[in-house]
Short mmCIF file of C-alpha atoms in Angstrom, two decimals:
data_model
loop_
_atom_site.label_atom_id
_atom_site.label_comp_id
_atom_site.label_asym_id
_atom_site.label_seq_id
_atom_site.Cartn_x
_atom_site.Cartn_y
_atom_site.Cartn_z
CA MET A 21 -0.02 -0.02 0.04
CA ALA A 22 1.41 3.46 -0.89
CA GLU A 23 1.03 5.62 2.17
CA PRO A 24 -0.14 9.36 1.51
CA ARG A 25 2.13 12.10 2.72
CA THR A 26 0.97 14.04 5.64
CA ASN A 27 1.09 17.75 6.21
CA HIS A 28 4.25 17.14 8.31
CA ASP A 29 5.88 15.17 5.44
CA ILE A 30 5.30 17.93 2.95
CA ALA A 31 6.28 20.63 5.42
CA THR A 32 9.57 19.13 6.49
CA GLU A 33 10.90 17.16 3.48
CA THR A 34 13.53 18.75 1.30
CA PRO A 35 12.55 19.21 -2.28
CA ARG A 36 14.85 17.40 -4.77
CA SER A 37 13.60 15.97 -7.98
CA ASP A 38 10.11 17.28 -7.14
CA ALA A 39 11.31 20.82 -6.94
CA GLY A 40 8.97 21.84 -9.71
CA ASN A 41 6.00 20.67 -7.77
CA TRP A 42 6.75 23.28 -4.90
CA ALA A 43 5.74 26.98 -4.97
CA LYS A 44 8.53 29.39 -4.61
CA PRO A 45 8.70 31.55 -1.46
CA VAL A 46 6.68 34.82 -1.60
CA ARG A 47 6.42 37.66 0.93
CA THR A 48 2.87 38.34 0.32
CA LEU A 49 0.05 36.87 -1.84
CA THR A 50 -1.40 38.42 -5.08
CA SER A 51 -4.73 37.40 -6.56
CA LYS A 52 -5.21 37.48 -10.40
CA ASP A 53 -7.79 36.58 -13.10
CA VAL A 54 -10.70 37.05 -10.38
CA PRO A 55 -14.10 37.17 -12.43
CA ALA A 56 -16.35 40.11 -12.20
CA GLY A 57 -18.90 39.78 -9.52
CA ALA A 58 -16.49 37.91 -7.12
CA MET A 59 -15.41 39.62 -3.94
CA ASP A 60 -11.59 39.82 -4.13
CA LEU A 61 -10.65 40.91 -0.61
CA ASN A 62 -8.27 39.65 2.02
CA VAL A 63 -5.88 38.15 -0.13
CA THR A 64 -3.55 40.45 -2.06
CA GLY A 65 -0.92 41.85 0.29
CA ARG A 66 -1.66 39.32 2.93
CA ARG A 67 1.23 37.03 4.32
CA VAL A 68 0.82 33.18 4.47
CA ALA A 69 -0.24 32.20 8.00
CA GLY A 70 1.39 29.05 9.44
CA ALA A 71 -0.01 27.20 12.38
CA GLY A 72 2.57 28.88 14.68
CA THR A 73 1.09 32.18 13.94
CA GLY A 74 -2.49 31.25 14.88
CA PHE A 75 -4.36 31.73 18.10
CA GLY A 76 -6.40 28.67 18.94
CA ARG A 77 -5.59 25.13 19.90
CA LEU A 78 -3.55 23.14 17.50
CA TRP A 79 -5.50 20.34 15.81
CA GLN A 80 -4.39 17.45 13.54
CA LYS A 81 -7.42 16.34 11.60
CA SER A 82 -7.73 13.61 9.03
CA PHE A 83 -10.74 12.86 7.00
CA SER A 84 -11.03 10.00 4.43
CA VAL A 85 -13.43 8.13 2.32
CA ARG A 86 -13.02 4.77 0.58
CA LEU A 87 -14.22 4.51 -2.95
CA GLU A 88 -15.40 0.92 -2.72
CA GLY A 89 -16.64 -0.39 -5.99
CA ALA A 90 -15.19 2.42 -8.06
CA THR A 91 -12.65 1.56 -10.74
CA THR A 92 -11.12 5.10 -10.68
CA THR A 93 -7.34 5.57 -9.86
CA PRO A 94 -5.75 7.91 -7.35
CA ARG A 95 -4.33 10.02 -10.19
CA GLU A 96 -7.87 10.34 -11.78
CA VAL A 97 -9.48 11.32 -8.57
CA ILE A 98 -6.75 14.13 -8.07
CA ARG A 99 -7.14 15.31 -11.68
CA VAL A 100 -10.83 15.67 -11.28
CA TRP A 101 -10.46 17.15 -7.76
CA LYS A 102 -8.20 19.88 -9.02
CA GLU A 103 -10.43 20.62 -12.04
CA HIS A 104 -13.63 20.91 -10.07
CA PHE A 105 -12.40 21.71 -6.56
CA GLY A 106 -14.82 24.38 -5.64
CA ASP A 107 -17.75 22.30 -7.14
CA PHE A 108 -17.38 19.64 -4.37
CA TRP A 109 -17.91 22.24 -1.64
CA PRO A 110 -21.24 22.71 0.15
CA LYS A 111 -23.79 24.94 -1.64
CA GLY A 112 -22.86 28.70 -1.48
CA GLN A 113 -19.10 28.22 -1.12
CA ARG A 114 -17.10 29.20 -4.23
CA MET A 115 -13.39 29.27 -5.18
CA PHE A 116 -11.96 31.24 -8.18
CA LEU A 117 -8.60 29.98 -9.59
CA PRO A 118 -6.63 31.46 -12.44
CA ALA A 119 -6.56 29.64 -15.74
CA THR A 120 -3.70 27.45 -14.67
CA GLY A 121 -5.85 25.98 -11.95
CA ILE A 122 -4.37 24.26 -8.86
CA ALA A 123 -0.77 24.60 -9.75
CA PRO A 124 2.29 25.37 -7.40
CA GLY A 125 2.44 29.17 -6.59
CA GLU A 126 -0.98 29.93 -7.80
CA VAL A 127 -3.52 31.82 -5.54
CA GLY A 128 -7.26 31.04 -5.33
CA VAL A 129 -9.94 33.40 -4.07
CA ILE A 130 -12.61 32.08 -1.87
CA ASN A 131 -16.08 33.57 -1.43
CA ALA A 132 -17.86 31.71 1.33
CA LYS A 133 -20.41 31.89 3.92
CA PRO A 134 -18.67 31.01 7.27
CA MET A 135 -21.97 30.36 8.94
CA PRO A 136 -25.62 30.70 8.23
CA GLY A 137 -27.25 34.20 8.47
CA VAL A 138 -24.00 36.25 7.70
CA PRO A 139 -22.75 37.87 4.61
CA SER A 140 -20.26 36.01 2.31
CA MET A 141 -16.62 36.08 3.45
CA ALA A 142 -13.72 36.71 1.05
CA THR A 143 -10.33 35.07 1.62
CA GLY A 144 -8.06 32.72 -0.30
CA VAL A 145 -5.36 30.17 -0.37
CA LEU A 146 -1.85 29.61 -1.75
CA VAL A 147 -1.04 26.36 -3.54
CA ILE A 148 2.27 25.33 -1.98
CA TYR A 149 2.49 21.85 -3.56
CA ALA A 150 0.86 19.82 -6.39
CA ASP A 151 1.64 16.56 -8.07
CA ASP A 152 -0.47 13.86 -9.64
CA GLU A 153 -1.63 12.33 -6.36
CA SER A 154 -1.81 15.26 -3.91
CA PHE A 155 -1.91 19.01 -3.52
CA SER A 156 -1.49 21.29 -0.57
CA PHE A 157 -2.66 24.81 0.32
CA MET A 158 -1.43 27.43 2.95
CA THR A 159 -3.90 30.01 4.14
CA PRO A 160 -3.41 33.82 4.32
CA GLU A 161 -3.84 36.12 7.34
CA GLY A 162 -7.60 36.36 8.26
CA HIS A 163 -8.51 32.92 6.94
CA PRO A 164 -10.41 30.70 9.51
CA PHE A 165 -7.43 28.25 9.65
CA ALA A 166 -3.72 28.92 10.06
CA GLY A 167 -1.68 26.08 8.77
CA PRO A 168 -1.25 23.65 5.91
CA LEU A 169 -4.15 21.65 4.24
CA THR A 170 -3.28 18.48 2.22
CA PHE A 171 -5.57 16.72 -0.33
CA SER A 172 -4.56 13.27 -1.53
CA ALA A 173 -5.58 10.05 -2.99
CA PHE A 174 -3.91 6.67 -2.65
CA ASP A 175 -4.41 2.94 -3.21
CA ASP A 176 -5.28 0.73 -0.37
CA GLY A 177 -5.47 -2.93 -1.41
CA GLY A 178 -7.10 -2.20 -4.65
CA VAL A 179 -9.46 0.53 -3.34
CA THR A 180 -8.86 4.26 -3.94
CA VAL A 181 -8.98 6.21 -0.66
CA VAL A 182 -9.46 10.09 -0.92
CA LYS A 183 -8.21 11.97 2.06
CA VAL A 184 -7.84 15.52 3.64
CA ASP A 185 -5.29 16.26 6.33
CA GLU A 186 -4.72 19.54 8.17
CA LEU A 187 -2.62 20.75 10.94
CA THR A 188 -4.06 23.97 11.88
CA ARG A 189 -5.05 26.41 14.61
CA ALA A 190 -7.98 28.89 14.58
CA SER A 191 -6.55 32.17 13.27
CA ASP A 192 -8.14 34.29 16.03
CA PRO A 193 -10.58 33.99 18.99
CA PHE A 194 -13.56 34.54 16.56
CA TRP A 195 -12.54 31.55 14.49
CA GLU A 196 -11.77 29.55 17.50
CA LEU A 197 -15.55 29.36 18.19
CA THR A 198 -16.31 27.81 14.87
CA MET A 199 -13.29 25.38 14.40
CA MET A 200 -15.36 22.21 15.03
CA ILE A 201 -17.89 22.89 12.16
CA PRO A 202 -17.51 19.87 9.88
CA PHE A 203 -16.53 21.10 6.49
CA TRP A 204 -14.45 18.50 4.74
CA ARG A 205 -16.94 15.63 5.55
CA ASN A 206 -19.39 17.10 3.04
CA THR A 207 -16.71 17.80 0.55
CA LEU A 208 -15.40 14.26 0.65
CA ARG A 209 -19.05 12.81 0.39
CA ASN A 210 -19.39 14.90 -2.80
CA VAL A 211 -16.26 13.70 -4.21
CA ALA A 212 -17.24 10.11 -3.55
CA LYS A 213 -20.66 10.59 -5.10
CA HIS A 214 -18.99 12.02 -8.28
CA PHE A 215 -17.50 8.56 -8.68
CA GLY A 216 -20.69 6.81 -7.95
CA VAL A 217 -20.01 5.82 -4.34
CA ASP A 218 -22.22 6.66 -1.39
CA ALA A 219 -19.95 6.16 1.69
CA GLN A 220 -19.37 7.39 5.19
CA VAL A 221 -16.43 9.69 5.77
CA GLU A 222 -13.97 8.28 8.49
CA GLU A 223 -12.21 10.99 10.65
CA ARG A 224 -9.50 11.29 13.16
CA ILE A 225 -9.19 14.42 15.12
CA VAL A 226 -6.41 14.91 17.76
CA CYS A 227 -5.64 18.00 19.82
CA VAL A 228 -1.93 18.32 19.53
CA ASP A 229 -1.63 21.40 21.70
CA ARG A 230 -4.41 22.57 24.00
CA ARG A 231 -2.87 25.94 24.70
CA ARG A 232 -4.27 29.07 23.13
CA GLN A 233 -1.67 31.55 21.98
CA TRP A 234 -3.11 34.73 23.53
CA SER A 235 -0.20 36.82 21.98
CA GLN A 236 -1.85 36.08 18.50
CA ALA A 237 -5.26 37.35 19.61
CA LYS A 238 -4.40 40.53 17.68
CA ASN A 239 -5.00 38.52 14.47
CA ILE A 240 -8.69 39.38 14.76
CA SER A 241 -7.81 42.68 13.13
CA GLN A 242 -7.31 40.79 10.05
CA ASN A 243 -10.42 38.58 10.36
CA ALA A 244 -11.66 37.98 6.81
CA ALA A 245 -15.35 37.57 7.88
CA ILE A 246 -15.38 40.73 9.81
CA ARG A 247 -13.61 42.82 7.08
CA SER A 248 -15.93 41.20 4.41
CA THR A 249 -18.93 42.23 6.42
CA PHE A 250 -17.85 45.85 6.67
CA TYR A 251 -17.19 45.79 2.88
CA THR A 252 -20.56 44.42 2.09
CA PHE A 253 -22.61 46.93 4.32
CA GLY A 254 -20.27 49.76 2.90
CA ALA A 255 -21.36 49.04 -0.68
CA PRO A 256 -24.21 51.69 -0.76
CA VAL A 257 -21.80 54.40 0.41
CA ARG A 258 -19.20 53.43 -2.12
CA LYS A 259 -21.76 53.84 -4.89
CA LEU A 260 -22.43 57.47 -3.87
CA ARG A 261 -18.83 58.45 -4.16
CA PRO A 262 -18.13 60.50 -7.25
CA ARG A 263 -15.85 58.58 -9.89
CA ARG A 264 -12.65 60.03 -10.84
#
């Protein structure tokens, strides 16, 4: 059985022959090719946020689903997942990628509702790694999670397994209240259904560090949901401003 790489593997290994699969280091993110009508906020000019810069408890989470009965290969799953990444999200969540799609160094813009009854939030991700059987994101300042997310598929005794791994903290005190909302469960169910499989998602959630980093509570000033709400409610005022 070919074991999938974890976030720890991807974060600590030294790129060699796979150097082309890694994003080049950047100081800040820049979005591009965002379609008209999408809210392009909280991405350009933001730094990448590792788990060490987050506020909340440190969680290691793994979600997986077995595609029993499907004949698809891990590479085919990843190819489809890359091409239709946002389509597998719950209704109302959208992701906008440049024409090159999920490729090392590319930045995706996310428009999503963090919880029912609130305006849409704008944030994004940086693709830090991508190959034929996995890809990984890092999040910018203000995103709900601080830390790496890895999406992979591998063969387990002739059955393709699809998996999401994360090693993350909530970015700030606001997001700490919502960290346990299940998001990837629904996504993996949708991926499985695309390949004709109706299966339950298995999960493993471990609290690696129960301490909250109170020195990072200031991150709330970058909170993408709060800033997006102010932007949305400020739209009527912006329309009244004279154009130059």
